[in-house]
Structures are given as structure tokens and as C-alpha cells.
Short mmCIF file of C-alpha atoms and ligand atoms in Angstrom, two decimals:
data_model
loop_
_atom_site.label_atom_id
_atom_site.label_comp_id
_atom_site.label_asym_id
_atom_site.label_seq_id
_atom_site.Cartn_x
_atom_site.Cartn_y
_atom_site.Cartn_z
CA UNK A 1 22.66 54.94 -26.23
CA UNK A 2 24.07 52.41 -23.80
CA UNK A 3 24.83 53.61 -20.31
CA UNK A 4 28.13 52.62 -18.76
CA UNK A 5 27.84 50.10 -15.94
CA UNK A 6 30.06 50.36 -12.86
CA UNK A 7 30.21 47.38 -10.50
CA UNK A 8 32.04 47.01 -7.20
CA UNK A 9 33.25 43.42 -6.73
CA UNK A 10 34.12 41.83 -3.38
CA UNK A 11 35.93 38.50 -2.89
CA UNK A 12 36.76 36.81 0.44
CA UNK A 13 36.29 33.08 -0.26
CA UNK A 14 39.74 31.92 0.82
CA UNK A 15 42.87 33.77 1.87
CA UNK A 16 42.73 36.99 -0.17
CA UNK A 17 40.63 39.98 0.87
CA UNK A 18 39.83 41.70 -2.42
CA UNK A 19 37.74 44.55 -3.83
CA UNK A 20 37.65 46.03 -7.32
CA UNK A 21 35.67 48.41 -9.50
CA UNK A 22 35.07 47.34 -13.11
CA UNK A 23 33.47 49.35 -15.93
CA UNK A 24 31.14 47.53 -18.33
CA UNK A 25 32.44 44.16 -17.09
CA UNK A 26 35.65 44.68 -19.07
CA UNK A 27 37.72 47.60 -17.89
CA UNK A 28 39.45 47.43 -14.50
CA UNK A 29 39.33 50.79 -12.69
CA UNK A 30 40.84 49.36 -9.49
CA UNK A 31 41.81 45.89 -8.27
CA UNK A 32 42.99 45.71 -4.65
CA UNK A 33 44.11 42.40 -3.12
CA UNK A 34 45.30 41.99 0.48
CA UNK A 35 46.96 38.58 0.70
CA UNK A 36 47.17 36.68 3.98
CA UNK A 37 49.66 34.18 2.63
CA UNK A 38 52.34 35.10 5.15
CA UNK A 39 50.01 34.37 8.09
CA UNK A 40 49.18 30.89 6.81
CA UNK A 41 52.64 29.91 5.59
CA UNK A 42 53.93 28.63 8.94
CA UNK A 43 50.93 26.28 9.15
CA UNK A 44 51.57 24.92 5.65
CA UNK A 45 48.05 25.76 4.48
CA UNK A 46 45.07 28.07 5.00
CA UNK A 47 43.72 28.07 8.58
CA UNK A 48 39.99 28.99 8.33
CA UNK A 49 39.74 30.87 11.65
CA UNK A 50 42.79 32.97 10.85
CA UNK A 51 41.43 33.69 7.37
CA UNK A 52 38.11 34.96 8.76
CA UNK A 53 39.83 37.20 11.28
CA UNK A 54 42.08 38.75 8.63
CA UNK A 55 39.10 39.37 6.35
CA UNK A 56 37.28 41.20 9.16
CA UNK A 57 40.34 43.35 9.77
CA UNK A 58 40.99 44.12 6.11
CA UNK A 59 37.63 44.30 4.36
CA UNK A 60 36.72 47.94 5.06
CA UNK A 61 40.20 49.19 4.19
CA UNK A 62 40.35 47.15 1.00
CA UNK A 63 36.93 48.37 -0.20
CA UNK A 64 37.78 52.00 0.62
CA UNK A 65 41.06 51.67 -1.26
CA UNK A 66 39.37 50.11 -4.30
CA UNK A 67 36.78 52.92 -4.38
CA UNK A 68 39.48 55.59 -3.96
CA UNK A 69 41.70 54.21 -6.73
CA UNK A 70 38.78 53.82 -9.13
CA UNK A 71 37.74 57.46 -8.88
CA UNK A 72 34.13 56.26 -8.84
CA UNK A 73 31.77 57.32 -6.02
CA UNK A 74 29.14 55.07 -4.44
CA UNK A 75 26.53 57.25 -6.14
CA UNK A 76 28.06 56.31 -9.54
CA UNK A 77 27.96 52.56 -8.86
CA UNK A 78 25.26 50.40 -10.47
CA UNK A 79 25.64 47.29 -8.32
CA UNK A 80 27.67 45.44 -5.69
CA UNK A 81 28.76 41.92 -6.64
CA UNK A 82 30.13 39.47 -4.09
CA UNK A 83 31.39 35.88 -4.04
CA UNK A 84 28.61 33.89 -2.35
CA UNK A 85 30.41 30.53 -2.63
CA UNK A 86 32.02 28.08 -2.76
CA UNK A 87 34.79 28.62 -0.23
CA UNK A 88 35.40 28.77 3.51
CA UNK A 89 32.09 29.71 5.09
CA UNK A 90 33.53 32.04 7.76
CA UNK A 91 35.60 33.80 5.10
CA UNK A 92 32.73 34.12 2.60
CA UNK A 93 30.44 35.57 5.29
CA UNK A 94 32.71 38.57 5.77
CA UNK A 95 32.44 39.59 2.11
CA UNK A 96 28.74 38.79 1.85
CA UNK A 97 27.91 40.89 4.92
CA UNK A 98 30.05 43.79 3.74
CA UNK A 99 28.32 43.70 0.34
CA UNK A 100 24.87 43.54 1.90
CA UNK A 101 25.64 46.49 4.18
CA UNK A 102 26.89 48.59 1.24
CA UNK A 103 23.98 47.62 -1.01
CA UNK A 104 21.49 48.52 1.74
CA UNK A 105 23.21 51.77 2.73
CA UNK A 106 23.56 53.04 -0.85
CA UNK A 107 20.37 51.58 -2.30
CA UNK A 108 22.30 49.43 -4.80
CA UNK A 109 21.35 46.08 -6.35
CA UNK A 110 23.18 43.12 -4.79
CA UNK A 111 24.55 40.34 -7.00
CA UNK A 112 25.76 36.95 -5.71
CA UNK A 113 28.58 35.45 -7.82
CA UNK A 114 29.92 31.90 -7.99
CA UNK A 115 33.68 31.86 -7.39
CA UNK A 116 34.37 29.64 -10.43
CA UNK A 117 32.24 31.86 -12.67
CA UNK A 118 34.47 34.67 -11.42
CA UNK A 119 37.66 32.81 -12.39
CA UNK A 120 36.24 32.19 -15.87
CA UNK A 121 35.13 35.81 -16.32
CA UNK A 122 38.66 37.00 -15.48
CA UNK A 123 39.20 36.23 -19.16
CA UNK A 124 36.69 38.89 -20.18
CA UNK A 125 39.00 41.47 -18.65
CA UNK A 126 41.58 40.60 -21.33
CA UNK A 127 39.53 39.55 -24.37
CA UNK A 128 35.99 39.28 -25.70
CA UNK A 129 34.49 35.89 -24.83
CA UNK A 130 33.29 33.99 -27.91
CA UNK A 131 30.86 31.11 -27.59
CA UNK A 132 30.80 28.18 -27.50
CA UNK A 133 33.91 28.05 -25.33
CA UNK A 134 35.71 25.70 -23.00
CA UNK A 135 37.33 26.86 -19.76
CA UNK A 136 39.93 24.88 -17.85
CA UNK A 137 39.66 26.04 -14.24
CA UNK A 138 42.63 24.93 -12.16
CA UNK A 139 43.14 26.35 -8.68
CA UNK A 140 43.87 25.35 -5.10
CA UNK A 141 40.28 24.22 -4.61
CA UNK A 142 39.06 23.36 -8.12
CA UNK A 143 39.90 21.43 -11.28
CA UNK A 144 37.08 21.69 -13.76
CA UNK A 145 36.44 21.68 -17.49
CA UNK A 146 33.49 24.00 -18.07
CA UNK A 147 31.64 24.26 -21.40
CA UNK A 148 29.72 27.49 -22.07
CA UNK A 149 27.22 28.03 -24.88
CA UNK A 150 26.52 31.59 -23.82
CA UNK A 151 26.97 34.02 -20.98
CA UNK A 152 26.43 32.60 -17.50
CA UNK A 153 25.46 29.16 -18.79
CA UNK A 154 27.83 26.57 -17.42
CA UNK A 155 28.09 22.85 -18.07
CA UNK A 156 30.74 21.07 -16.04
CA UNK A 157 31.94 18.33 -18.40
CA UNK A 158 34.80 17.17 -16.19
CA UNK A 159 36.04 17.67 -12.65
CA UNK A 160 38.47 16.19 -10.18
CA UNK A 161 37.37 13.13 -8.28
CA UNK A 162 39.79 13.80 -5.44
CA UNK A 163 42.48 16.47 -5.07
CA UNK A 164 42.39 19.73 -7.01
CA UNK A 165 45.45 20.34 -9.21
CA UNK A 166 46.73 23.15 -6.96
CA UNK A 167 46.12 21.06 -3.87
CA UNK A 168 48.27 18.27 -5.35
CA UNK A 169 50.98 20.82 -6.15
CA UNK A 170 50.89 22.17 -2.60
CA UNK A 171 50.94 18.72 -0.97
CA UNK A 172 53.81 17.44 -3.12
CA UNK A 173 55.71 20.68 -2.51
CA UNK A 174 55.31 20.23 1.21
CA UNK A 175 56.71 16.68 1.00
CA UNK A 176 59.67 18.09 -0.93
CA UNK A 177 60.29 20.59 1.88
CA UNK A 178 59.19 23.64 -0.13
CA UNK A 179 57.26 26.58 1.40
CA UNK A 180 53.48 27.13 1.07
CA UNK A 181 51.97 27.66 -1.45
CA UNK A 182 54.19 25.21 -3.27
CA UNK A 183 52.89 25.52 -6.84
CA UNK A 184 55.22 28.32 -7.94
CA UNK A 185 58.25 26.59 -6.32
CA UNK A 186 57.62 23.31 -8.12
CA UNK A 187 57.08 25.25 -11.35
CA UNK A 188 60.47 26.98 -10.94
CA UNK A 189 62.34 23.78 -9.99
CA UNK A 190 60.67 21.83 -12.79
CA UNK A 191 62.44 24.05 -15.31
CA UNK A 192 65.80 23.21 -13.75
CA UNK A 193 65.26 19.44 -13.86
CA UNK A 194 64.46 16.65 -16.31
CA UNK A 195 61.28 14.53 -16.06
CA UNK A 196 63.20 11.27 -15.69
CA UNK A 197 61.19 9.74 -12.83
CA UNK A 198 58.36 7.54 -14.05
CA UNK A 199 55.10 8.72 -12.45
CA UNK A 200 51.50 7.64 -13.18
CA UNK A 201 48.91 9.57 -15.18
CA UNK A 202 45.26 9.02 -14.29
CA UNK A 203 43.44 8.99 -17.64
CA UNK A 204 40.34 7.32 -16.08
CA UNK A 205 37.72 5.67 -18.31
CA UNK A 206 37.77 6.16 -22.06
CA UNK A 207 36.03 9.42 -22.96
CA UNK A 208 35.92 10.78 -19.40
CA UNK A 209 36.95 14.39 -18.86
CA UNK A 210 37.27 13.88 -15.10
CA UNK A 211 40.60 14.19 -13.34
CA UNK A 212 42.30 12.46 -10.42
CA UNK A 213 45.53 13.59 -8.81
CA UNK A 214 45.64 11.68 -5.54
CA UNK A 215 47.31 8.60 -7.10
CA UNK A 216 50.04 10.79 -8.55
CA UNK A 217 50.51 12.54 -5.22
CA UNK A 218 50.79 9.16 -3.42
CA UNK A 219 53.29 7.92 -6.01
CA UNK A 220 55.53 10.92 -5.29
CA UNK A 221 55.21 10.45 -1.52
CA UNK A 222 56.02 6.72 -1.87
CA UNK A 223 59.05 7.41 -4.04
CA UNK A 224 60.34 9.91 -1.47
CA UNK A 225 59.66 7.52 1.39
CA UNK A 226 61.37 4.57 -0.32
CA UNK A 227 64.42 6.65 -1.21
CA UNK A 228 64.70 7.80 2.39
CA UNK A 229 64.53 4.21 3.68
CA UNK A 230 67.30 3.21 1.31
CA UNK A 231 69.33 6.19 2.44
CA UNK A 232 69.27 7.64 -1.10
CA UNK A 233 68.82 11.27 -2.11
CA UNK A 234 66.07 12.19 -4.56
CA UNK A 235 66.86 15.11 -6.84
CA UNK A 236 64.13 17.65 -6.03
CA UNK A 237 64.41 19.22 -9.48
CA UNK A 238 63.94 15.88 -11.22
CA UNK A 239 60.96 15.08 -9.02
CA UNK A 240 59.42 18.52 -9.61
CA UNK A 241 59.90 18.15 -13.37
CA UNK A 242 58.43 14.63 -13.41
CA UNK A 243 55.42 15.60 -11.27
CA UNK A 244 54.72 18.71 -13.34
CA UNK A 245 54.96 16.77 -16.59
CA UNK A 246 52.45 14.24 -15.34
CA UNK A 247 49.92 16.91 -14.22
CA UNK A 248 50.33 19.04 -17.35
CA UNK A 249 50.14 16.05 -19.71
CA UNK A 250 46.71 15.03 -18.37
CA UNK A 251 45.32 18.59 -18.15
CA UNK A 252 46.40 19.55 -21.67
CA UNK A 253 45.43 16.26 -23.34
CA UNK A 254 41.91 16.29 -21.86
CA UNK A 255 41.37 19.98 -22.56
CA UNK A 256 42.34 19.69 -26.23
CA UNK A 257 40.29 16.52 -26.65
CA UNK A 258 37.21 18.22 -25.15
CA UNK A 259 37.77 21.37 -27.26
CA UNK A 260 37.70 19.18 -30.37
CA UNK A 261 34.64 17.17 -29.35
CA UNK A 262 32.63 20.27 -28.37
CA UNK A 263 33.85 22.28 -31.39
CA UNK A 264 34.53 25.41 -29.37
CA UNK A 265 35.70 28.77 -30.68
CA UNK A 266 37.80 29.59 -27.64
CA UNK A 267 39.69 27.87 -24.83
CA UNK A 268 40.13 29.85 -21.61
CA UNK A 269 42.54 29.13 -18.79
CA UNK A 270 41.55 30.19 -15.27
CA UNK A 271 42.56 29.82 -11.61
CA UNK A 272 45.86 30.02 -9.73
CA UNK A 273 47.48 27.02 -11.47
CA UNK A 274 46.96 28.84 -14.79
CA UNK A 275 50.08 30.74 -13.69
CA UNK A 276 52.08 27.56 -14.27
CA UNK A 277 54.68 28.07 -17.01
CA UNK A 278 54.71 24.41 -18.00
CA UNK A 279 50.92 24.33 -18.38
CA UNK A 280 50.78 27.57 -20.36
CA UNK A 281 53.52 26.48 -22.74
CA UNK A 282 52.20 22.94 -23.26
CA UNK A 283 48.61 24.12 -23.88
CA UNK A 284 49.78 26.81 -26.30
CA UNK A 285 51.95 24.31 -28.12
CA UNK A 286 49.34 21.55 -28.46
CA UNK A 287 46.59 23.96 -29.51
CA UNK A 288 48.78 25.55 -32.14
CA UNK A 289 49.47 22.10 -33.60
CA UNK A 290 46.04 20.49 -33.26
CA UNK A 291 43.54 23.38 -33.09
CA UNK A 292 45.15 26.30 -34.92
CA UNK A 293 41.79 28.01 -35.49
CA UNK A 294 40.70 27.97 -31.86
CA UNK A 295 41.67 31.03 -29.84
CA UNK A 296 43.46 30.42 -26.52
CA UNK A 297 43.13 33.07 -23.82
CA UNK A 298 45.38 33.07 -20.77
CA UNK A 299 44.90 35.96 -18.33
CA UNK A 300 47.90 37.62 -16.68
CA UNK A 301 48.98 36.14 -13.36
CA UNK A 302 47.27 38.83 -11.27
CA UNK A 303 43.92 37.85 -12.78
CA UNK A 304 44.53 34.07 -12.48
CA UNK A 305 44.83 34.03 -8.69
CA UNK A 306 41.93 35.17 -6.49
CA UNK A 307 40.87 38.78 -7.08
CA UNK A 308 37.69 40.84 -7.07
CA UNK A 309 37.88 42.25 -10.61
CA UNK A 310 36.84 38.81 -11.87
CA UNK A 311 33.86 38.84 -9.47
CA UNK A 312 32.84 42.30 -10.69
CA UNK A 313 33.17 41.12 -14.32
CA UNK A 314 30.95 38.06 -13.75
CA UNK A 315 28.58 40.18 -11.62
CA UNK A 316 28.17 42.73 -14.41
CA UNK A 317 26.82 40.08 -16.79
CA UNK A 318 24.33 38.91 -14.14
CA UNK A 319 23.35 42.54 -13.53
CA UNK A 320 22.75 43.06 -17.24
CA UNK A 321 20.65 39.89 -17.30
CA UNK A 322 18.49 41.35 -14.51
CA UNK A 323 19.59 38.77 -11.93
CA UNK A 324 19.56 40.11 -8.36
CA UNK A 325 20.13 38.73 -4.90
CA UNK A 326 18.22 40.10 -1.94
CA UNK A 327 19.37 40.94 1.55
CA UNK A 328 18.71 37.33 2.59
CA UNK A 329 21.76 36.32 0.47
CA UNK A 330 23.82 33.84 2.45
CA UNK A 331 27.31 32.40 2.06
CA UNK A 332 27.17 28.86 0.68
CA UNK A 333 30.45 26.92 1.11
CA UNK A 334 29.37 24.32 -1.46
CA UNK A 335 27.41 26.51 -3.89
CA UNK A 336 26.91 24.55 -7.15
CA UNK A 337 27.95 26.21 -10.42
CA UNK A 338 24.89 24.89 -12.24
O1 LIG B 1 42.99 30.42 -7.66
P1 LIG B 1 43.87 30.46 -6.46
O2 LIG B 1 44.60 31.73 -6.15
O3 LIG B 1 43.06 30.12 -5.17
C1 LIG B 1 42.00 29.20 -5.15
O4 LIG B 1 40.86 29.58 -5.53
O5 LIG B 1 42.31 28.04 -4.79
O6 LIG B 1 44.90 29.24 -6.63
C2 LIG B 1 45.93 28.96 -5.69
C3 LIG B 1 46.68 27.71 -6.13
C4 LIG B 1 47.66 27.18 -5.09
O7 LIG B 1 47.46 25.79 -4.93
C5 LIG B 1 49.03 27.45 -5.73
O8 LIG B 1 50.04 26.54 -5.35
C6 LIG B 1 48.70 27.34 -7.19
O9 LIG B 1 47.44 27.98 -7.32
N1 LIG B 1 49.70 28.00 -8.05
C7 LIG B 1 50.49 27.32 -8.92
C8 LIG B 1 51.34 28.28 -9.52
N2 LIG B 1 51.04 29.52 -9.00
C9 LIG B 1 50.02 29.32 -8.11
N3 LIG B 1 50.54 26.02 -9.22
C10 LIG B 1 51.44 25.63 -10.14
N4 LIG B 1 52.31 26.48 -10.75
C11 LIG B 1 52.29 27.81 -10.47
N5 LIG B 1 53.15 28.64 -11.09
ZN1 LIG B 2 40.02 30.88 -6.64
#
């Protein structure tokens, strides 16, 4: 008979302090997220020192709350999983040290999790993962196409050469005078406008699954600058719609092309930009037409943005594979996925 596995997950890589308890890597018993967004908004982006300080203030409370809501005691836990990287080093250290202290105090195995693996495993909280699969990871810090033949085996077949998709959204939003983080605002305005402004799409070399968004971002900034010099007004809704169409077109086209070439059974969407309505709709639409037999999984919004349930889910698989970190585990701001 299989024993149930209970894992506490901890995530502090950027601007959310998060803890969660997950059963068998699939069932969320608690998922607590303390967002610092308000503190960073007036600076137009995440300030690392402020992020670290908030994590220190919040971490104990967030973990206690996650344990309380789960109804699971420390004695019932099987492991503590924590994001070891990539991310802001001062932010990561807070979670890693909290996890080490708990693992030591309660005699629990410690598991180090890669943040991107966490985003991908958020999907396992909504559906069974079927291999081979392709995951499109789009967040504030990452844009990656990841091919998986089995659990915890990752092959990055494409990635951004400059800005991450979310970063481009946030920078363009800032230029349009929208609050941080700008992704959701552009998404909303895009649906009120028409994509009539001609903007570039970086397809890169034939057959490449890499991305590039800095040229698109510059094109938007130039268009805004030129309009200002001519004393003309640019319609923010039209610009938002045109920018979004350009981003979504490239993301969806490359994802579907890669899914065909790699003959996957599933396509997963992950990361904060997976919340984008335009991206969700366009990917659903193109897959239905071109890959009707491939399953598309899109987690709910709360599991797309940073959270600790996804870290616990990814950590559970590592735990079941016998992978352990020791108390020398360190935060690694540029931890490689493979
Ligand atoms: O995954 P996430 O919470 O944090 C990172 O690991 O980076 O992603 C945050 C990013 C931000 O850039 C934010 O603007 C973007 O996700 N985002 C969106 C939407 N909601 C969040 N971008 C486009 N459309 C959205 N609806
Ligand atoms: Zn993230």
C-alpha cells in the first residue's frame, strides 16, 4: 500500500513570500501567498533590498499560516521543499534558510527545487502530466520552451535571447503610463483596442525556438517617442492590442511548431504571463485547429503566478525519486534547469 506524502513548499525567489502544503504532489491542502507588489509599485519594479526585508518579516507568519490551514502537523510532514534558484539571491536566501531551519529542527528531508520546474509542476495540481510534453514557461523573468520526456527531466529547446515576455509587458506598460506590473493592464486594454499598429515579430533563424522581445519593445518606445515629437496622440488601446498580438503570435506559433516536431502528448502553459487572456485564447484556438489530439493544460491564475504549491508539487517528485539536499544547500541566483 502506498503511503501518502505530505510536503511543505516554500518560495521566496522574487516578490511573493509563499508557503504551501501539498498531498502526494497533487492535492493542495494550503497555499498562502503574501504579495509585496504594493511596496514595489511606486518604484516601477521589484527592488531587491525591499524584497529581502519583506521576506524576512513575512516568512514565519506565512509558514505558520500554511501549516495551520493544511491541518497537517510537522510530525506528519515527509519533507520540506524550497526554491533554491534562480531569482534574487537575497530573497532566495530567506526561504532557503527557513527551510533548512525547519528541516533540521524537525528531522525532515530537505529538497531544493528549481523555480521553473516549480512553474511547470503547477500543472500537476490540475491534471496528470503525460509524457512526452512541452511546457511554455512565460513569466517576468523567464521565457522558455521546455521539453520533458519524463518526470524531472528537462530539455530547454528555446529561450529568450534578451527580455522575458513579462519583462517586455512591464516595460511597455510603463512607457504607456500604466502601473506596475503592467501585464494585466495591457491585457485588459488590448481587448478594448484593435491591433492596427504595425509592429515587428522576431522569428529569428529558420527552425529556432528561441525568442527575442527587445526589438518589439524598442519599436513601441520609438513609436511613442515619434508621436510625441509630432505632437500626436497614440491610442493606448490600439498600442496595447498591437503589442499583445505581436507577442502572442510568436509565442503561439513557436509553441505549436515545437509540439508538432517533438510529437508531444501534452502542452502545458506556466508562469505569470500564462494569465494573459490573449495568449490563452490564441493557443487554445491554434491547438484545436492544428493539434486536436494534443491535450492543452492551463492552470488557474493563482497557480500561474509565483506560489509555493508548485514548489511542493515539484519537490514531491524529487522526494519520491530519492533526491535530497543537505544543510549546505545554498541559494543560487542563476541555477541552471538542466
Ligand atoms: O511568474 P510571475 O508571477 O513571476 C516571475 O516569476 O517572474 O510572473 C509575473 C509577470 C509580470 O511580468 C506580469 O506583468 C506578468 O507576469 N503578467 C501578465 C499578466 N498577468 C501577469 N502578463 C500579461 N498578461 C497578463 N494578464
Ligand atoms: Zn515565477
